[in-house]
mmCIF file of C-alpha atoms in Angstrom:
data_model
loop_
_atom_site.group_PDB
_atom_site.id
_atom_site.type_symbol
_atom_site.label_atom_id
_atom_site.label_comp_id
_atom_site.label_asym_id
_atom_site.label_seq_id
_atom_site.Cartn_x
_atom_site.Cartn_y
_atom_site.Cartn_z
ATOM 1 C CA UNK A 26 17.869 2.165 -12.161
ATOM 2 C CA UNK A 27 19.253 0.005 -9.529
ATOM 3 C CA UNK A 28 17.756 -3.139 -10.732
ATOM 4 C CA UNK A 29 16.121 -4.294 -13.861
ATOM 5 C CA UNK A 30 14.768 -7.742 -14.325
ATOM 6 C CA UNK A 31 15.029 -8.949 -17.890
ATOM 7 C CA UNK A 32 10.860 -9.987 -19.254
ATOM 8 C CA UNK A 33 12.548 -12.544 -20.564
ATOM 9 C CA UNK A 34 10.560 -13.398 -23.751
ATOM 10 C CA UNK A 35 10.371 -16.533 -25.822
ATOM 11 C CA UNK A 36 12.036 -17.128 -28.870
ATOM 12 C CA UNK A 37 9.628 -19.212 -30.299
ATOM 13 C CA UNK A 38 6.235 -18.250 -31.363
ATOM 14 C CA UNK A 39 3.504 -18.724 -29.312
ATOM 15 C CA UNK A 40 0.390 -17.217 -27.918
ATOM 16 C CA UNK A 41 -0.483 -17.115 -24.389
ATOM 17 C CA UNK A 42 -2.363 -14.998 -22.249
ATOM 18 C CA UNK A 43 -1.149 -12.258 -19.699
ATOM 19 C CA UNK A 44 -2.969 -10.196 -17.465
ATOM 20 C CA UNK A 45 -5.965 -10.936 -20.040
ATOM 21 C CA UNK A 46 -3.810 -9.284 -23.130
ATOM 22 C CA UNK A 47 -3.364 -11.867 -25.741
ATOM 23 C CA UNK A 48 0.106 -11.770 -27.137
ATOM 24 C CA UNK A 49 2.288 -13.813 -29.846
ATOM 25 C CA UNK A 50 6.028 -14.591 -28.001
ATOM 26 C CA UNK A 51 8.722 -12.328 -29.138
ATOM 27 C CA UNK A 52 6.497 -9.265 -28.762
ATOM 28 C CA UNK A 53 5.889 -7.344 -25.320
ATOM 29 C CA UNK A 54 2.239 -7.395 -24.500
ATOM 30 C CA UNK A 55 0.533 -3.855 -24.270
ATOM 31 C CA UNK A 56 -0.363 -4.669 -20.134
ATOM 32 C CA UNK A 57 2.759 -5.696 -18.070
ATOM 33 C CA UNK A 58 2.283 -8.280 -15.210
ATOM 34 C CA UNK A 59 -0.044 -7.387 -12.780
ATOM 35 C CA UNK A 60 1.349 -7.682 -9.642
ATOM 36 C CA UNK A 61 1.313 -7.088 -5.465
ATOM 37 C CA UNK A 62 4.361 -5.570 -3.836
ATOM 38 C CA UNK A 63 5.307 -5.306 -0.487
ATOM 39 C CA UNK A 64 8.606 -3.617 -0.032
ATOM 40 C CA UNK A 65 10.592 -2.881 3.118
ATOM 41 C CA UNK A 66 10.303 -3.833 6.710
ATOM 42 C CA UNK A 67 11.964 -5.753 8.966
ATOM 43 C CA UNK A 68 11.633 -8.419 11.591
ATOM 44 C CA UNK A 69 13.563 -10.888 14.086
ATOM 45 C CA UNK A 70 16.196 -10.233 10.346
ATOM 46 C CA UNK A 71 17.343 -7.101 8.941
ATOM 47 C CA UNK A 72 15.539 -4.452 7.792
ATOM 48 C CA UNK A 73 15.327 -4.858 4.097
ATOM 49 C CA UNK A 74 15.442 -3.002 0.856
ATOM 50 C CA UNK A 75 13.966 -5.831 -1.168
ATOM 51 C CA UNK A 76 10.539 -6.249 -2.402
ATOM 52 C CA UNK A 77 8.289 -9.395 -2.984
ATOM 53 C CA UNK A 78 6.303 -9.727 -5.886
ATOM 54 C CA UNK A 79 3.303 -11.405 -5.951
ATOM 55 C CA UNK A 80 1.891 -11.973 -9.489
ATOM 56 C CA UNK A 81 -2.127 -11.855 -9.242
ATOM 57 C CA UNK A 82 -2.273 -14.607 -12.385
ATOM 58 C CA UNK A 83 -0.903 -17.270 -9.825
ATOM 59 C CA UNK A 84 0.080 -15.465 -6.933
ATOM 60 C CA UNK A 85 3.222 -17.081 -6.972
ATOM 61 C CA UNK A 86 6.145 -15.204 -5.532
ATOM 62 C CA UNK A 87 9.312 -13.774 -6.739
ATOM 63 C CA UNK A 88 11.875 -11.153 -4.718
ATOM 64 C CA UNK A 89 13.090 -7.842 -6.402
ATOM 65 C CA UNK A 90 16.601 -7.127 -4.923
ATOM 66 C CA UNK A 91 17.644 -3.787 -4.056
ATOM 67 C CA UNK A 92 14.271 -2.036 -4.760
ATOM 68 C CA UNK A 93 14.299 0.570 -2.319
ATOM 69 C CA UNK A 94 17.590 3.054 -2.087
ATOM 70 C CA UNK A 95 18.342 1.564 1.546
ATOM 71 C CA UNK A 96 16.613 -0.608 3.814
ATOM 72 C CA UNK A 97 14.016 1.077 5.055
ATOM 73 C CA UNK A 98 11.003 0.463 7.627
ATOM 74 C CA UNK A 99 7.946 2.066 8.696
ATOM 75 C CA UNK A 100 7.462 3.246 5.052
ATOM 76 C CA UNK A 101 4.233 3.982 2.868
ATOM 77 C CA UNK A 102 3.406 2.862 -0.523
ATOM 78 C CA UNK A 103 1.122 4.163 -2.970
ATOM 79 C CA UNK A 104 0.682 3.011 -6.928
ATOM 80 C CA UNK A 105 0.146 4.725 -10.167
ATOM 81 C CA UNK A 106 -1.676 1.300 -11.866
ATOM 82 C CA UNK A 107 -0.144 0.250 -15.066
ATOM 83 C CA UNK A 108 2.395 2.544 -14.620
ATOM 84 C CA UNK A 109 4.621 2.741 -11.218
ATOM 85 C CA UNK A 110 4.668 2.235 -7.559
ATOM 86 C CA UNK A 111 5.613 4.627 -5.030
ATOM 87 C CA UNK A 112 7.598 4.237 -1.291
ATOM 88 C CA UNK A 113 8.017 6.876 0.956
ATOM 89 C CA UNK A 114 9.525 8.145 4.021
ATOM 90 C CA UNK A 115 10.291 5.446 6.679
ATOM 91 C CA UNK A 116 13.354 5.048 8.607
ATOM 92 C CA UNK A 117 16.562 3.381 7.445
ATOM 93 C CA UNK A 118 18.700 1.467 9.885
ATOM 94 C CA UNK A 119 21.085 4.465 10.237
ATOM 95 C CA UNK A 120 18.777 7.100 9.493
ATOM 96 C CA UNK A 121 15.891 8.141 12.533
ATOM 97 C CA UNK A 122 13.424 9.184 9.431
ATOM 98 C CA UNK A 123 13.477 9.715 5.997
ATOM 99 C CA UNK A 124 12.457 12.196 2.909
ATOM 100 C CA UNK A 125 13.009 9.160 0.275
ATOM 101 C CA UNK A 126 11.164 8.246 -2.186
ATOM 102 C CA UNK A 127 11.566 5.635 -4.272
ATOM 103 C CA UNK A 128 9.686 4.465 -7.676
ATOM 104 C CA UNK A 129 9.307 1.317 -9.108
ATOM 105 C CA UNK A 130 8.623 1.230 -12.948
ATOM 106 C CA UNK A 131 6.077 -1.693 -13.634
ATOM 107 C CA UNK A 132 7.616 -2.441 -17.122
ATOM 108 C CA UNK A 133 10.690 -3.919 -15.763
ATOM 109 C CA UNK A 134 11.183 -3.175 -11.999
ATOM 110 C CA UNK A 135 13.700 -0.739 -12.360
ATOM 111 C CA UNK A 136 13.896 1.225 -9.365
ATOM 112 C CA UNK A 137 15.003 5.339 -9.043
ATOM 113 C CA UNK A 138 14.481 7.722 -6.147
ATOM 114 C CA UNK A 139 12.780 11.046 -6.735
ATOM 115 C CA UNK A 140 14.655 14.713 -6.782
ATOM 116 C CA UNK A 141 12.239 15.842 -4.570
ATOM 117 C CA UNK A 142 11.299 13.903 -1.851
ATOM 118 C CA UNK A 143 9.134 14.162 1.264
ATOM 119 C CA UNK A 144 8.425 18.153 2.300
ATOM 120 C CA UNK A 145 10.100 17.016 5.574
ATOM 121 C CA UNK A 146 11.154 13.122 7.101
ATOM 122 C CA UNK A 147 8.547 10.942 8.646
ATOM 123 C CA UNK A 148 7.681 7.191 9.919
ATOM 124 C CA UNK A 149 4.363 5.589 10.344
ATOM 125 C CA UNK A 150 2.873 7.694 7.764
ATOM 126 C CA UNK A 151 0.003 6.564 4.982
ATOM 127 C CA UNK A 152 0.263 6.533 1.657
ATOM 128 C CA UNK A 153 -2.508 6.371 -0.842
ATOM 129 C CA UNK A 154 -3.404 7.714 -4.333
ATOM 130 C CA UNK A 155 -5.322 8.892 -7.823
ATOM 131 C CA UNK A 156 -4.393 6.755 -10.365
ATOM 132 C CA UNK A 157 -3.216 8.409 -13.278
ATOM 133 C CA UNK A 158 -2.868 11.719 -11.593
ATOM 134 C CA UNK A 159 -0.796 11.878 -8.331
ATOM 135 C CA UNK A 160 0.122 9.743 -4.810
ATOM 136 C CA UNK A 161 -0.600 11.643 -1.250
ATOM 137 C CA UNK A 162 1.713 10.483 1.446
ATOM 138 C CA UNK A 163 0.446 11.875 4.758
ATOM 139 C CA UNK A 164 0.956 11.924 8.491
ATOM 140 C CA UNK A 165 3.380 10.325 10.590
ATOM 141 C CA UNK A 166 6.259 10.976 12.657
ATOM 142 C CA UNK A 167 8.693 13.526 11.801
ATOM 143 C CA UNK A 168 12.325 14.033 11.886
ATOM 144 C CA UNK A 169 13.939 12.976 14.961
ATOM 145 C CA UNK A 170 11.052 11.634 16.551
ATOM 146 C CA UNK A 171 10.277 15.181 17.776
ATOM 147 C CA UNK A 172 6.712 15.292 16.886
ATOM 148 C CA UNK A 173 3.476 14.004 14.813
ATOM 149 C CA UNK A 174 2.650 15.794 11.671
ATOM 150 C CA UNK A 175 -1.276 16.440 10.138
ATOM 151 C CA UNK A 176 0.775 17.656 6.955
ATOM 152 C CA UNK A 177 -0.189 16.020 3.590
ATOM 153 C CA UNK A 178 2.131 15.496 0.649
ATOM 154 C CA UNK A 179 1.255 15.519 -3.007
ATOM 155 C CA UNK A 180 3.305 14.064 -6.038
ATOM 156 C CA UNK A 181 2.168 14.590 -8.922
ATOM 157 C CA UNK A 182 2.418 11.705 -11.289
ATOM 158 C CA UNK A 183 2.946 13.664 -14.525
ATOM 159 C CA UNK A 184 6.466 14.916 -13.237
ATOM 160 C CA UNK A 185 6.513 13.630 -9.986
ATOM 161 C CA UNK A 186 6.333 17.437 -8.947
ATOM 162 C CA UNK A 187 5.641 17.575 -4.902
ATOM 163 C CA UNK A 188 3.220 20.128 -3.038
ATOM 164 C CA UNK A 189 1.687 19.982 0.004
ATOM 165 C CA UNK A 190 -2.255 19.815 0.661
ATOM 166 C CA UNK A 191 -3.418 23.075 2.403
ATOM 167 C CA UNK A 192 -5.813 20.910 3.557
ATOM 168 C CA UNK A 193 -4.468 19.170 6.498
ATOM 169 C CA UNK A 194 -5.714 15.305 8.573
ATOM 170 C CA UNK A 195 -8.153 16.316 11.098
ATOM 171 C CA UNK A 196 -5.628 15.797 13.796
ATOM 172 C CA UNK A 197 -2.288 14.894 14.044
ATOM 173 C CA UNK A 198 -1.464 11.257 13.341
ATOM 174 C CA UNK A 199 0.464 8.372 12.400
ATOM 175 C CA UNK A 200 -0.418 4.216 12.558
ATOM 176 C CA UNK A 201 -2.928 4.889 10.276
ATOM 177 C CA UNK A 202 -4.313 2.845 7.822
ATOM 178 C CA UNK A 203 -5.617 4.368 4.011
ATOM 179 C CA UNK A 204 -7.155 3.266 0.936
ATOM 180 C CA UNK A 205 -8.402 4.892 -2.095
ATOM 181 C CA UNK A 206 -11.738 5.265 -4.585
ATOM 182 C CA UNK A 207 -9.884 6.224 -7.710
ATOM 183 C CA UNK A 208 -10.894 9.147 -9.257
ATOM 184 C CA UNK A 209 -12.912 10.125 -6.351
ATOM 185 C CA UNK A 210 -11.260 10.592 -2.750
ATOM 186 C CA UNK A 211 -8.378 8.804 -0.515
ATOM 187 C CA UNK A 212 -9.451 7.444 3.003
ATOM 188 C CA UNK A 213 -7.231 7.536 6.474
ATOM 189 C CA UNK A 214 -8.341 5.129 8.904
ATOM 190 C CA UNK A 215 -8.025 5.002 12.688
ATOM 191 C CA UNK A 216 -4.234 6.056 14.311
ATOM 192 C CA UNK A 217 -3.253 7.517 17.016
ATOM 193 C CA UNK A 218 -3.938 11.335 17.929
ATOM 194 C CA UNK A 219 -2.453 13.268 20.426
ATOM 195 C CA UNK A 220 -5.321 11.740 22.604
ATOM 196 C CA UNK A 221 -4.751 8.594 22.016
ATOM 197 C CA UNK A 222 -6.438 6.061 19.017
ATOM 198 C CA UNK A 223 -8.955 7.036 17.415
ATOM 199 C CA UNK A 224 -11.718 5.515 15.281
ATOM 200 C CA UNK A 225 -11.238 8.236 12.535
ATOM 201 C CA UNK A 226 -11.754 8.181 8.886
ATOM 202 C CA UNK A 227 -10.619 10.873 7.157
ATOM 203 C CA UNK A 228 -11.675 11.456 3.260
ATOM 204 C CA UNK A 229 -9.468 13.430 0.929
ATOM 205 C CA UNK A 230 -11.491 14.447 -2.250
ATOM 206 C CA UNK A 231 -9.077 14.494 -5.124
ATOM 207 C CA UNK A 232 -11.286 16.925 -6.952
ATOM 208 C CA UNK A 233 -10.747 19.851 -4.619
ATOM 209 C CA UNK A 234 -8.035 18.125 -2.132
ATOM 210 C CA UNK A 235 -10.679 19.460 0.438
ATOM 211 C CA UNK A 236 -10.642 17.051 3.338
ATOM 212 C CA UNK A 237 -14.066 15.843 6.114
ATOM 213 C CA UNK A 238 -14.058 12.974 7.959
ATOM 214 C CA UNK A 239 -17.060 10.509 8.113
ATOM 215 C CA UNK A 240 -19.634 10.912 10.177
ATOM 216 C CA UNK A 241 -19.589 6.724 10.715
ATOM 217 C CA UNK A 242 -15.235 6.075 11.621
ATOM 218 C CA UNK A 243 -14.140 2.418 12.082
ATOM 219 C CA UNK A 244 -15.978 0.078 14.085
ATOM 220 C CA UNK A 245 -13.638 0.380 17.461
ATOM 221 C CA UNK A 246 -10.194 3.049 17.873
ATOM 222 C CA UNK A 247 -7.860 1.123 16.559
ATOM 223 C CA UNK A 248 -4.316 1.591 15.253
ATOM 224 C CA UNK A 249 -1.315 -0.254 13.513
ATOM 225 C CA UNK A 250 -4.179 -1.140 10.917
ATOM 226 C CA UNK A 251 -3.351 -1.343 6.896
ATOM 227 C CA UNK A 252 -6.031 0.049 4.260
ATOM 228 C CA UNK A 253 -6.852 -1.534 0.601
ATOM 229 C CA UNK A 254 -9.937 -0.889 -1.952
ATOM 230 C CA UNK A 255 -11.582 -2.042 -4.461
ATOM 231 C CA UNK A 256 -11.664 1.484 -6.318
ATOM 232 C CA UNK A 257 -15.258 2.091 -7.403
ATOM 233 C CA UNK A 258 -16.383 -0.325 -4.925
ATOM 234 C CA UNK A 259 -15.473 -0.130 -0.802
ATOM 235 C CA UNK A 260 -12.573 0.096 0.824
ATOM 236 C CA UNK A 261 -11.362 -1.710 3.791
ATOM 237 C CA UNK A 262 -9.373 -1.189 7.148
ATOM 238 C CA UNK A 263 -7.555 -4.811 7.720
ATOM 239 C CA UNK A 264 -6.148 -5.723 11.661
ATOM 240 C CA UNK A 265 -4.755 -3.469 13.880
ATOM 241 C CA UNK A 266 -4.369 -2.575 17.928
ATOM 242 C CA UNK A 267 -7.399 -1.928 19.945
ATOM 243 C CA UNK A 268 -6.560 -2.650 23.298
ATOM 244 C CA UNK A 269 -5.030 -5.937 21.611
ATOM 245 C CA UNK A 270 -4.393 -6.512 18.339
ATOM 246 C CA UNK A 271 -7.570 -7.940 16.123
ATOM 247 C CA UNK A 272 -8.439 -9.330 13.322
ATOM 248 C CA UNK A 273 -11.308 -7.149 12.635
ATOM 249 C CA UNK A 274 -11.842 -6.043 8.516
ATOM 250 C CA UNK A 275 -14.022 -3.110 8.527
ATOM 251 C CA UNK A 276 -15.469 -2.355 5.254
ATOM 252 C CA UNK A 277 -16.607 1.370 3.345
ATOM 253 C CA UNK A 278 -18.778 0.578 0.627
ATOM 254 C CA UNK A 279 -18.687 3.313 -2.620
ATOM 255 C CA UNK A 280 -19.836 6.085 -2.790
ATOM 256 C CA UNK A 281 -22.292 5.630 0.204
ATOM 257 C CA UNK A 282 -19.161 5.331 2.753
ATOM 258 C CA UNK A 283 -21.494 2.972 4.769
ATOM 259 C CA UNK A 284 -19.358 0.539 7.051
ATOM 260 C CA UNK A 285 -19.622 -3.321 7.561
ATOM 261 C CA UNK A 286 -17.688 -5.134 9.409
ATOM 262 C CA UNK A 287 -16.670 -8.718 7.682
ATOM 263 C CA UNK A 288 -17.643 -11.794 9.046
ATOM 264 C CA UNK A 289 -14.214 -13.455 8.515
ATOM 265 C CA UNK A 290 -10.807 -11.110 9.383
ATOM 266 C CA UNK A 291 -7.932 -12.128 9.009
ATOM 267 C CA UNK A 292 -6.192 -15.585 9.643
ATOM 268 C CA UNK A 293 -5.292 -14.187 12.525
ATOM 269 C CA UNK A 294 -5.187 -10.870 14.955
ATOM 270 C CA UNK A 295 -2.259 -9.031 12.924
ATOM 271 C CA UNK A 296 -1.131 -5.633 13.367
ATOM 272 C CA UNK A 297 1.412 -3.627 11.369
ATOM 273 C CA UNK A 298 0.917 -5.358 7.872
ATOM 274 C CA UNK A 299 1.435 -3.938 4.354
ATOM 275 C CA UNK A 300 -1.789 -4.512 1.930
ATOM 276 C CA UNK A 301 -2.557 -4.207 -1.727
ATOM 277 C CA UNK A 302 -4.922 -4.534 -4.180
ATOM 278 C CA UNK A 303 -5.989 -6.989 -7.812
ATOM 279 C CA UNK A 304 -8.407 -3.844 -8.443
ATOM 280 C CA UNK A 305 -11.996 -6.016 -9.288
ATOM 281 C CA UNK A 306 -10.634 -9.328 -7.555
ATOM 282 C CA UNK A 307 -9.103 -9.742 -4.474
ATOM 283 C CA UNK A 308 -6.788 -7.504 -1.871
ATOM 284 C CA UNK A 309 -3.861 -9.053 -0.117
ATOM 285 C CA UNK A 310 -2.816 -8.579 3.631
ATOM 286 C CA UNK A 311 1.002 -9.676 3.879
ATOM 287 C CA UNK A 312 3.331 -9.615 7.052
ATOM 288 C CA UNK A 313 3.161 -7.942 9.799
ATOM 289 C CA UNK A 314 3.161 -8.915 13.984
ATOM 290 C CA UNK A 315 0.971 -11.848 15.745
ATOM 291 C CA UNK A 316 2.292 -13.079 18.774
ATOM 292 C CA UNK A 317 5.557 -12.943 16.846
ATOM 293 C CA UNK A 318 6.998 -11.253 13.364
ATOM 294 C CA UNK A 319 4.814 -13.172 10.773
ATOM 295 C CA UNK A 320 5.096 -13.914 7.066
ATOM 296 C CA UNK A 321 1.751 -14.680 6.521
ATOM 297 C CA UNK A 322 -0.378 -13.460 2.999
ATOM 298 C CA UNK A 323 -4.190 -13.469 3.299
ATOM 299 C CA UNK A 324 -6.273 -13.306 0.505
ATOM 300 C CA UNK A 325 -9.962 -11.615 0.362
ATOM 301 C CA UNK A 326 -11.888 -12.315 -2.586
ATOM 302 C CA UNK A 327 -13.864 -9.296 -3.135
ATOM 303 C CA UNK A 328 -16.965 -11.089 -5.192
ATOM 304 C CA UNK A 329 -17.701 -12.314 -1.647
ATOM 305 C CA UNK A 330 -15.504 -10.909 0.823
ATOM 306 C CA UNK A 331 -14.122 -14.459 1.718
ATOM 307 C CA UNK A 332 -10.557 -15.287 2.329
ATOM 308 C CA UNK A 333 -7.873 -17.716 2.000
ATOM 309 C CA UNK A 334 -4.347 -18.001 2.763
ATOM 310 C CA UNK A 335 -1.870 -18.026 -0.182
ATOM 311 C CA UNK A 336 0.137 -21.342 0.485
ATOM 312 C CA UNK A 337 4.070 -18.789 0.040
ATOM 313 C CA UNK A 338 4.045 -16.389 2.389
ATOM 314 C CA UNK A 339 6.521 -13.268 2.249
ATOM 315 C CA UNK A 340 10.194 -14.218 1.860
ATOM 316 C CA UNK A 341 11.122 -13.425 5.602
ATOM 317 C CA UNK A 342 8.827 -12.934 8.471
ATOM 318 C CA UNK A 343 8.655 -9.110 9.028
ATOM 319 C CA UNK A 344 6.704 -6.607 9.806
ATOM 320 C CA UNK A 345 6.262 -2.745 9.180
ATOM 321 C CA UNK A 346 6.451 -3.387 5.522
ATOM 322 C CA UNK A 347 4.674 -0.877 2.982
ATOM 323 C CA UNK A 348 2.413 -2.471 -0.377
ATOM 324 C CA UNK A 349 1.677 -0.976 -3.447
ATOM 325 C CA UNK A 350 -0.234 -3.083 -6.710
ATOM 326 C CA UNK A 351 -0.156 -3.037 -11.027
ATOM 327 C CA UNK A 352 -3.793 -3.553 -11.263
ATOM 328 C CA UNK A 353 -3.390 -2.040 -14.820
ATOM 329 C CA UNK A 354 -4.925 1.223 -15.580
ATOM 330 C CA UNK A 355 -7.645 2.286 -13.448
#
């Protein structure tokens, strides 16, 4: 891989806990650290090919160099938990759009890109998947700017095999946000059709890769919006562009796909933000555009929906930046 960070274990023995395994020093605990990443984007700086790691036992920060194959924007990220995180498509600073995709082993960060990559390039696409079984990366703009795509791509986690859905989004698309109920279905929210933004939620059932969209879509159009779940539980659309850019956290609650709207958004009206999810504890908002490129990490408890604002932000103030999260297995 291109980078591998050493787990650095203790010589002498002791027992401490990680990610709630319970492990003497000198031996590698059966669950690796369970961690946020948001990988990519760029701001007032470079675009970059680094990724920040937020671990959820502290959420303290570290930076993985050199994660992605280039630096790369506009991408999409996607997570097999306890196993390997996913980034696709984007565009790279000489390249308009992109078929790349790049994986991130959880054991020790080691980074390789696929064989077979995206069935054709795209930006501002959504990314989303069944743990344990496969990532969809859907949507978006494809190559050369030329046009939007309803297309929907499926790697297979097994061999990282790629097909693509027969079942298409309900419209073209791209800015979307997406989420996804393990085991049970993937959810696009909002973008912008060839009509213009639109309140959309789209549901991809993994069982049949048969796609409807809800009969209740997001609370206002709205696009430039980032998705994040609590598998099992709801899922949530977080910011976005309305006729301005809000703050506005809609939520889906499982398997009902009723919607609420949270009483406290985000920290403040963001658009263009990468999120992930501690599956059972919290999801994180980080980056993204305010008035200005921000490096700002909210935090939304999800035993009460409440939030705070982790006190290290990203490492650079950017925005366009894809997550993905070890939440261990799923």
């Amino acid at each position: 891989g291109r980078h591998e960070s050493s787990k650095g274990w203790p010589s002498t023995a002791v027992s401490s806990w990680l990610n709630g395994a319970l492990f003497t020093a000198g031996v590698a605990p059966w669950v690796y650290a369970e961690s946020a990443y948001f990988a990519g984007g760029g701001g007032a700086g470079p675009i970059v090919a680094s990724a920040d790691k937020f671990a959820f036992s502290d959420d303290s920060r570290t930076v993985q160099p050199d994660v992605l194959s280039t630096a790369t924007s506009y991408l999409a990220g996607a997570a097999n938990s306890g196993v390997a995180a996913y980034f696709a498509g984007g565009s790279t600073t000489s390249t308009t759009n992109v078929v790349t995709v790049d994986k991130v082993t959880f054991s020790d960060d080691a980074s390789s890109t696929l064989g077979t990559g995206l069935a054709v390039g795209r930006t501002f696409l959504f990314g989303a998947a069944n743990s344990g079984t496969a990532a969809y990366f859907g949507g978006g703009t494809i190559t050369g700017g030329s046009g939007v795509t309803d297309a929907v791509d499926k790697f297979a986690f097994s061999d990282d095999s790629r097909t693509t859905l027969s079942a298409t989004l309900s419209t073209t698309n791209r800015f979307m946000g997406a989420a996804a109920n393990s085991g049970v279905a993937a959810y696009t929210f909002g973008g912008l059709g060839p009509s213009g933004t639109v309140d959309t939620v789209d549901k991809i059932t993994f069982s049949s890769d048969s796609r409807t969209a809800l009969g209740t879509g997001l609370s206002a159009a709205r696009r430039l919006n980032s998705g994040a779940a609590n598998s099992g539980t709801a899922g949530y659309s977080i910011g976005g562009l309305e006729v301005a850019t809000v703050a506005t956290v809609d939520k889906f609650a499982f398997p009902s796909d009723s919607r609420t709207t949270l009483g406290t958004g985000l920290s403040a009206a963001r658009r263009s933000m990468g999120a992930a999810s501690h599956n059972g504890t919290a999801m994180y908002a980080g980056g993204g555009y305010e008035a200005t490129y921000t490096d700002t990490v909210d935090k939304f408890a999800f035993s009460d929906d409440s939030r705070t604002t982790l006190g290290t932000g990203l490492s650079s103030a950017r925005q366009y930046v894809a997550g993905a999260a070890n939440s261990g297995v799923l």
